[in-house]
Amino acid sequence: MAGTAAQRTALSMDAGLDLRLRRIEACEAIRKLIATYALGADRRNDPAILGPLFSRDAVWELGGVARFTGRDAIAAGLAGLAQRYVIWSLHYMVSPLIDLDEAAHSATCRWYLWELATKTQDNGAAADTWYGGWYDSRLSDHGGIWLF
């Protein structure tokens, strides 16, 4: 590397600041992704909102309920579940724990769910209920857009 020691130090500091900024921006983008997921879920799994949040090869799975592979299948499958069961819902996405890779190109994330809902029961009756649980996800940066 050419230049004086001071110039090399300044370049190194700039690179460090760039990476720190990238990591902060990545965490904020992931928080927005999670909030947008909640918005789509609260609109009865609106496929127009949820679909664009997933990469083409993403997998969405809820053990014992459903597994969908690919953006289009996830959007359609979640919308189908909502049409059958969800009358109304309010998703609280709580305490996201975001773990970025060193370069901030991919991440894992866990957050808790507290959901109030009115759902159709097997007998066709509506019932108010709440759910608690968590989401575990893998995310990646696709040209400046974070996706599940």
PDB file of C-alpha atoms in Angstrom:
ATOM      1  CA  MET A   1       0.000   0.000   0.000  1.00  0.00           C
ATOM      2  CA  ALA A   2       1.530   3.306  -1.071  1.00  0.00           C
ATOM      3  CA  GLY A   3       1.422   6.488   0.973  1.00  0.00           C
ATOM      4  CA  THR A   4       2.517   7.589   4.398  1.00  0.00           C
ATOM      5  CA  ALA A   5       1.693   5.752   7.583  1.00  0.00           C
ATOM      6  CA  ALA A   6      -0.864   8.469   8.383  1.00  0.00           C
ATOM      7  CA  GLN A   7      -2.562   8.001   5.009  1.00  0.00           C
ATOM      8  CA  ARG A   8      -2.662   4.222   5.481  1.00  0.00           C
ATOM      9  CA  THR A   9      -4.137   4.688   8.972  1.00  0.00           C
ATOM     10  CA  ALA A  10      -6.769   7.088   7.617  1.00  0.00           C
ATOM     11  CA  LEU A  11      -7.734   4.606   4.882  1.00  0.00           C
ATOM     12  CA  SER A  12      -7.931   1.824   7.446  1.00  0.00           C
ATOM     13  CA  MET A  13     -10.125   3.975   9.694  1.00  0.00           C
ATOM     14  CA  ASP A  14     -12.390   4.827   6.725  1.00  0.00           C
ATOM     15  CA  ALA A  15     -12.754   1.128   5.909  1.00  0.00           C
ATOM     16  CA  GLY A  16     -13.596   0.410   9.546  1.00  0.00           C
ATOM     17  CA  LEU A  17     -16.175   3.185   9.624  1.00  0.00           C
ATOM     18  CA  ASP A  18     -17.679   1.988   6.339  1.00  0.00           C
ATOM     19  CA  LEU A  19     -18.089  -1.520   7.757  1.00  0.00           C
ATOM     20  CA  ARG A  20     -19.567  -0.218  11.007  1.00  0.00           C
ATOM     21  CA  LEU A  21     -22.044   1.903   9.050  1.00  0.00           C
ATOM     22  CA  ARG A  22     -22.901  -1.063   6.807  1.00  0.00           C
ATOM     23  CA  ARG A  23     -23.612  -3.198   9.897  1.00  0.00           C
ATOM     24  CA  ILE A  24     -25.849  -0.520  11.451  1.00  0.00           C
ATOM     25  CA  GLU A  25     -27.738  -0.074   8.181  1.00  0.00           C
ATOM     26  CA  ALA A  26     -28.096  -3.847   7.817  1.00  0.00           C
ATOM     27  CA  CYS A  27     -29.604  -4.175  11.301  1.00  0.00           C
ATOM     28  CA  GLU A  28     -32.071  -1.376  10.571  1.00  0.00           C
ATOM     29  CA  ALA A  29     -33.018  -2.942   7.225  1.00  0.00           C
ATOM     30  CA  ILE A  30     -33.610  -6.288   8.968  1.00  0.00           C
ATOM     31  CA  ARG A  31     -35.790  -4.639  11.623  1.00  0.00           C
ATOM     32  CA  LYS A  32     -37.812  -3.030   8.820  1.00  0.00           C
ATOM     33  CA  LEU A  33     -38.095  -6.412   7.071  1.00  0.00           C
ATOM     34  CA  ILE A  34     -39.482  -7.968  10.259  1.00  0.00           C
ATOM     35  CA  ALA A  35     -41.948  -5.094  10.761  1.00  0.00           C
ATOM     36  CA  THR A  36     -43.092  -5.360   7.144  1.00  0.00           C
ATOM     37  CA  TYR A  37     -43.626  -9.098   7.622  1.00  0.00           C
ATOM     38  CA  ALA A  38     -45.863  -8.297  10.615  1.00  0.00           C
ATOM     39  CA  LEU A  39     -47.806  -5.772   8.529  1.00  0.00           C
ATOM     40  CA  GLY A  40     -48.409  -8.347   5.793  1.00  0.00           C
ATOM     41  CA  ALA A  41     -49.392 -10.972   8.357  1.00  0.00           C
ATOM     42  CA  ASP A  42     -51.861  -8.567   9.957  1.00  0.00           C
ATOM     43  CA  ARG A  43     -53.451  -8.032   6.548  1.00  0.00           C
ATOM     44  CA  ARG A  44     -54.380 -11.704   6.391  1.00  0.00           C
ATOM     45  CA  ASN A  45     -51.019 -12.706   4.951  1.00  0.00           C
ATOM     46  CA  ASP A  46     -51.286 -10.323   2.023  1.00  0.00           C
ATOM     47  CA  PRO A  47     -49.157 -11.944  -0.714  1.00  0.00           C
ATOM     48  CA  ALA A  48     -48.392  -8.545  -2.280  1.00  0.00           C
ATOM     49  CA  ILE A  49     -46.677  -7.517   0.974  1.00  0.00           C
ATOM     50  CA  LEU A  50     -45.168 -10.851   2.023  1.00  0.00           C
ATOM     51  CA  GLY A  51     -43.946 -12.198  -1.318  1.00  0.00           C
ATOM     52  CA  PRO A  52     -41.281  -9.546  -1.956  1.00  0.00           C
ATOM     53  CA  LEU A  53     -39.773 -10.183   1.496  1.00  0.00           C
ATOM     54  CA  PHE A  54     -38.467 -13.619   0.499  1.00  0.00           C
ATOM     55  CA  SER A  55     -35.681 -14.715  -1.809  1.00  0.00           C
ATOM     56  CA  ARG A  56     -36.616 -16.970  -4.731  1.00  0.00           C
ATOM     57  CA  ASP A  57     -35.275 -20.061  -2.919  1.00  0.00           C
ATOM     58  CA  ALA A  58     -36.515 -19.227   0.603  1.00  0.00           C
ATOM     59  CA  VAL A  59     -38.213 -21.798   2.813  1.00  0.00           C
ATOM     60  CA  TRP A  60     -40.988 -20.940   5.304  1.00  0.00           C
ATOM     61  CA  GLU A  61     -41.884 -23.652   7.788  1.00  0.00           C
ATOM     62  CA  LEU A  62     -44.105 -24.006  10.819  1.00  0.00           C
ATOM     63  CA  GLY A  63     -43.669 -27.502  12.219  1.00  0.00           C
ATOM     64  CA  GLY A  64     -46.810 -29.599  11.964  1.00  0.00           C
ATOM     65  CA  VAL A  65     -48.655 -26.896  10.001  1.00  0.00           C
ATOM     66  CA  ALA A  66     -47.034 -26.085   6.679  1.00  0.00           C
ATOM     67  CA  ARG A  67     -43.810 -25.872   4.685  1.00  0.00           C
ATOM     68  CA  PHE A  68     -43.488 -23.704   1.578  1.00  0.00           C
ATOM     69  CA  THR A  69     -40.452 -23.407  -0.701  1.00  0.00           C
ATOM     70  CA  GLY A  70     -39.844 -20.431  -2.971  1.00  0.00           C
ATOM     71  CA  ARG A  71     -41.125 -16.863  -2.882  1.00  0.00           C
ATOM     72  CA  ASP A  72     -44.320 -17.505  -4.850  1.00  0.00           C
ATOM     73  CA  ALA A  73     -45.220 -20.666  -2.928  1.00  0.00           C
ATOM     74  CA  ILE A  74     -44.619 -18.898   0.392  1.00  0.00           C
ATOM     75  CA  ALA A  75     -46.813 -15.925  -0.567  1.00  0.00           C
ATOM     76  CA  ALA A  76     -49.627 -18.134  -1.894  1.00  0.00           C
ATOM     77  CA  GLY A  77     -49.371 -20.664   0.936  1.00  0.00           C
ATOM     78  CA  LEU A  78     -49.485 -18.066   3.695  1.00  0.00           C
ATOM     79  CA  ALA A  79     -52.408 -16.297   2.009  1.00  0.00           C
ATOM     80  CA  GLY A  80     -54.235 -19.646   1.798  1.00  0.00           C
ATOM     81  CA  LEU A  81     -53.700 -20.317   5.497  1.00  0.00           C
ATOM     82  CA  ALA A  82     -55.064 -16.883   6.369  1.00  0.00           C
ATOM     83  CA  GLN A  83     -58.108 -17.299   4.125  1.00  0.00           C
ATOM     84  CA  ARG A  84     -58.969 -20.550   5.895  1.00  0.00           C
ATOM     85  CA  TYR A  85     -58.228 -19.587   9.479  1.00  0.00           C
ATOM     86  CA  VAL A  86     -57.530 -15.897  10.145  1.00  0.00           C
ATOM     87  CA  ILE A  87     -60.327 -13.393  10.635  1.00  0.00           C
ATOM     88  CA  TRP A  88     -58.156 -10.780  12.335  1.00  0.00           C
ATOM     89  CA  SER A  89     -54.648 -10.658  13.819  1.00  0.00           C
ATOM     90  CA  LEU A  90     -52.150  -8.298  15.388  1.00  0.00           C
ATOM     91  CA  HIS A  91     -48.520  -9.419  15.388  1.00  0.00           C
ATOM     92  CA  TYR A  92     -46.082  -7.993  17.907  1.00  0.00           C
ATOM     93  CA  MET A  93     -42.536  -8.796  16.802  1.00  0.00           C
ATOM     94  CA  VAL A  94     -40.430  -8.457  19.928  1.00  0.00           C
ATOM     95  CA  SER A  95     -36.708  -8.296  20.707  1.00  0.00           C
ATOM     96  CA  PRO A  96     -35.037  -9.161  17.409  1.00  0.00           C
ATOM     97  CA  LEU A  97     -31.636 -10.702  18.022  1.00  0.00           C
ATOM     98  CA  ILE A  98     -29.676 -10.076  14.822  1.00  0.00           C
ATOM     99  CA  ASP A  99     -26.348 -11.823  14.231  1.00  0.00           C
ATOM    100  CA  LEU A 100     -24.606 -10.484  11.126  1.00  0.00           C
ATOM    101  CA  ASP A 101     -21.726 -12.212   9.404  1.00  0.00           C
ATOM    102  CA  GLU A 102     -18.463 -10.288   9.548  1.00  0.00           C
ATOM    103  CA  ALA A 103     -18.984  -8.479   6.219  1.00  0.00           C
ATOM    104  CA  ALA A 104     -22.712  -7.827   6.870  1.00  0.00           C
ATOM    105  CA  HIS A 105     -23.865  -9.757   3.792  1.00  0.00           C
ATOM    106  CA  SER A 106     -25.943 -12.359   5.616  1.00  0.00           C
ATOM    107  CA  ALA A 107     -27.439 -12.828   9.051  1.00  0.00           C
ATOM    108  CA  THR A 108     -29.402 -15.050  11.344  1.00  0.00           C
ATOM    109  CA  CYS A 109     -32.179 -13.583  13.411  1.00  0.00           C
ATOM    110  CA  ARG A 110     -34.516 -14.691  16.181  1.00  0.00           C
ATOM    111  CA  TRP A 111     -37.411 -12.647  17.438  1.00  0.00           C
ATOM    112  CA  TYR A 112     -40.384 -13.378  19.627  1.00  0.00           C
ATOM    113  CA  LEU A 113     -43.985 -13.306  18.521  1.00  0.00           C
ATOM    114  CA  TRP A 114     -46.933 -12.199  20.602  1.00  0.00           C
ATOM    115  CA  GLU A 115     -50.040 -12.442  18.438  1.00  0.00           C
ATOM    116  CA  LEU A 116     -53.613 -11.539  19.243  1.00  0.00           C
ATOM    117  CA  ALA A 117     -56.041 -13.099  16.790  1.00  0.00           C
ATOM    118  CA  THR A 118     -59.566 -14.057  15.915  1.00  0.00           C
ATOM    119  CA  LYS A 119     -59.450 -17.360  14.088  1.00  0.00           C
ATOM    120  CA  THR A 120     -61.916 -19.752  12.546  1.00  0.00           C
ATOM    121  CA  GLN A 121     -62.097 -22.998  14.513  1.00  0.00           C
ATOM    122  CA  ASP A 122     -62.637 -26.466  13.023  1.00  0.00           C
ATOM    123  CA  ASN A 123     -66.383 -26.168  13.748  1.00  0.00           C
ATOM    124  CA  GLY A 124     -66.542 -22.867  11.823  1.00  0.00           C
ATOM    125  CA  ALA A 125     -66.969 -20.686  14.901  1.00  0.00           C
ATOM    126  CA  ALA A 126     -64.769 -17.646  15.487  1.00  0.00           C
ATOM    127  CA  ALA A 127     -62.590 -17.638  18.578  1.00  0.00           C
ATOM    128  CA  ASP A 128     -60.359 -14.970  20.062  1.00  0.00           C
ATOM    129  CA  THR A 129     -56.959 -16.282  21.038  1.00  0.00           C
ATOM    130  CA  TRP A 130     -53.341 -15.341  21.455  1.00  0.00           C
ATOM    131  CA  TYR A 131     -50.154 -17.018  20.402  1.00  0.00           C
ATOM    132  CA  GLY A 132     -46.638 -16.771  21.700  1.00  0.00           C
ATOM    133  CA  GLY A 133     -43.558 -18.159  20.064  1.00  0.00           C
ATOM    134  CA  TRP A 134     -40.526 -17.161  18.088  1.00  0.00           C
ATOM    135  CA  TYR A 135     -39.215 -16.957  14.565  1.00  0.00           C
ATOM    136  CA  ASP A 136     -35.771 -18.186  13.570  1.00  0.00           C
ATOM    137  CA  SER A 137     -34.638 -16.909  10.207  1.00  0.00           C
ATOM    138  CA  ARG A 138     -31.723 -16.609   7.833  1.00  0.00           C
ATOM    139  CA  LEU A 139     -31.443 -13.427   5.824  1.00  0.00           C
ATOM    140  CA  SER A 140     -29.176 -12.087   3.127  1.00  0.00           C
ATOM    141  CA  ASP A 141     -28.439  -8.882   1.290  1.00  0.00           C
ATOM    142  CA  HIS A 142     -29.552  -8.970  -2.346  1.00  0.00           C
ATOM    143  CA  GLY A 143     -28.033  -5.879  -3.919  1.00  0.00           C
ATOM    144  CA  GLY A 144     -28.892  -3.628  -0.986  1.00  0.00           C
ATOM    145  CA  ILE A 145     -32.246  -5.305  -0.208  1.00  0.00           C
ATOM    146  CA  TRP A 146     -32.433  -7.662   2.742  1.00  0.00           C
ATOM    147  CA  LEU A 147     -34.609 -10.753   2.254  1.00  0.00           C
ATOM    148  CA  PHE A 148     -35.573 -13.855   4.196  1.00  0.00           C
TER     149      PHE A 148
END
